[in-house]
Amino acid sequence: MAQSNHHSSSEGSTPAGPTSRLVGILAEFSSPDKLVHACDQARQAGIRRMDAYSPFPVHGIDPAIGIRRTRLPFLVLAVGLTGLFVALGLQYSVNATDAVGPFPGYPFLISGKPLFSLPANIPVTFEVIVLSSAFATLLGSLALNGLPRFANPLHRIPRFKKATNNGFFLMIEAEDPNYNPRQIRNQLEQWGAEALEEVHLDLTDHRLPAFVKMVFVLLLALCTLPPALIYRARGDSHSLPRLHFNPDMDWQFKSQAQQVAPNIGPNEKNEEFVFADQRAMRGEVAGTVIRGQLRDGSAYFTGVAAPTGTASLSEDRHYVSTTTEQDPSTPAEPNWVTTFPDRFSVSEETMARGKQRFDIYCAVCHGTTGAGDGMVNQRAMTLNALQRASWTSAKSLHDHTVINQPVGRIFDTITNGRGTMGPYRSQISVEDRWAIVLYVKALQDSMSDAVMQDGDGNWVPVRTVAPTAVAPATPASDSNAAPTNSTSADQTGGDGSNSTGTDAGNNTTGNQTDASGGSNGNNS
């Protein structure tokens, strides 16, 4: 046995030297029982860096080698839980909020349902958990097993080929702290090894096989085909439609957001829709309240002050005071609030929030300064001039009919729309609507000291000039010339009171008194 072991130690191996490195010693056993016994003895001897090879799974080999239970299940569990929170957080941020940190979102209000509901988000969450766990299982198993390995010195040992047929091998690595070549040989012989062989790693062979290079070049060439075909297709036109590998996904019977409801005909007119209004997206169900979003009808939600005396609820859900006699031919005007509700905090933060929301929802038509010169309005008016569209010009927020409106009326306009302007209550939260009102008032106040000529050529504050009476502003030719005496028409102030602007009589200075009774400043 000793002579056989000595003879096999040099067979198929490379002597140690500057061109090779000792990897360990390989022992062959004649049966799986002897292999398990040798593994158990090696573990009891303090050897930890070893591995066993057999043609088939051997019962009891894992505890004999000392293999601990894999940590892979805990890794997969951690990744799966991470996928759970990432999926729920992502759906919440993009569907239930308008901003989470630097990432924008868009609250979806559908049929009065809650913005975020756990059952509705389960499918996406489940898919993310499955996908992330599958990747964690694959990549984790490769990493924990030290794979991939592009070369293994055992494959250069002719004897080791029997590991796939009828050979049983134990490999003890030289990196084990208790590795002693002479002692390990003696112990393996005592444990029943039939042949021993040192395994060396050749440090000089770094050449890739020729077929590997060819496969790499071929794959690299194939990777250039998709972008080349895409670039070629950009300038091509075809008379045939594009290929549809799964047409059912493109033309299935379904309702799509912001589209006409599917036609469930046919009838004689081929018009039979699921819903009478032909809309796919359903609004809030009449007479119902969204869970957790009860509106108490206060000024905070309506912009209308609580009724005093005898009051009635109008069709648009606004309380209208009837303590004073109304002209029957004139619709009753709601009792708009003139100050911001107590629930709304007027601060620099809400002002900044209002500017952000205004730039998103309002500036496209009304312009960033509120002058009614937004890009959408400019484009539409150009199409109007070409008789290619029918568009009502966006009103300037500095117009005399707007600038003195109570804050409640502006809030109601944003909420329910007015004229050709549509409602924004489904897109903008109550808090953000008040923030926009705050910013609009700031824009209007920024123009409070501006003056221009009215239709009679008199210099008056901008807010007192009606659009039909505005004449082109022309500077006075004489710098010493003073405006003639004029008294502006009564204006409805922000708090419902009237304000009158009067010059000083000597046409040099005029004090304009605001609605609260204080001086706005001197206008020359």
mmCIF file of C-alpha atoms in Angstrom, residues 70-82 132-133 135-144:
data_model
loop_
_atom_site.group_PDB
_atom_site.id
_atom_site.type_symbol
_atom_site.label_atom_id
_atom_site.label_comp_id
_atom_site.label_asym_id
_atom_site.label_seq_id
_atom_site.Cartn_x
_atom_site.Cartn_y
_atom_site.Cartn_z
ATOM 1 C CA THR A 70 -26.373 26.949 4.343
ATOM 2 C CA ARG A 71 -27.036 30.622 4.965
ATOM 3 C CA LEU A 72 -28.774 30.892 1.618
ATOM 4 C CA PRO A 73 -32.378 30.768 3.026
ATOM 5 C CA PHE A 74 -31.651 33.735 5.295
ATOM 6 C CA LEU A 75 -30.127 35.635 2.384
ATOM 7 C CA VAL A 76 -33.172 34.931 0.216
ATOM 8 C CA LEU A 77 -35.490 35.929 3.087
ATOM 9 C CA ALA A 78 -33.665 39.249 3.544
ATOM 10 C CA VAL A 79 -33.799 40.015 -0.171
ATOM 11 C CA GLY A 80 -37.482 39.023 -0.347
ATOM 12 C CA LEU A 81 -38.392 41.320 2.550
ATOM 13 C CA THR A 82 -36.408 44.098 0.901
ATOM 14 C CA SER A 132 -35.786 39.397 -6.340
ATOM 15 C CA SER A 133 -35.813 36.080 -4.438
ATOM 16 C CA PHE A 135 -32.046 36.306 -8.370
ATOM 17 C CA ALA A 136 -30.915 36.092 -4.740
ATOM 18 C CA THR A 137 -31.114 32.276 -4.852
ATOM 19 C CA LEU A 138 -29.099 32.010 -8.066
ATOM 20 C CA LEU A 139 -26.448 34.620 -7.307
ATOM 21 C CA GLY A 140 -26.257 33.687 -3.608
ATOM 22 C CA SER A 141 -25.654 29.992 -4.348
ATOM 23 C CA LEU A 142 -22.915 30.874 -6.814
ATOM 24 C CA ALA A 143 -21.234 33.253 -4.375
ATOM 25 C CA LEU A 144 -21.417 30.924 -1.349
#
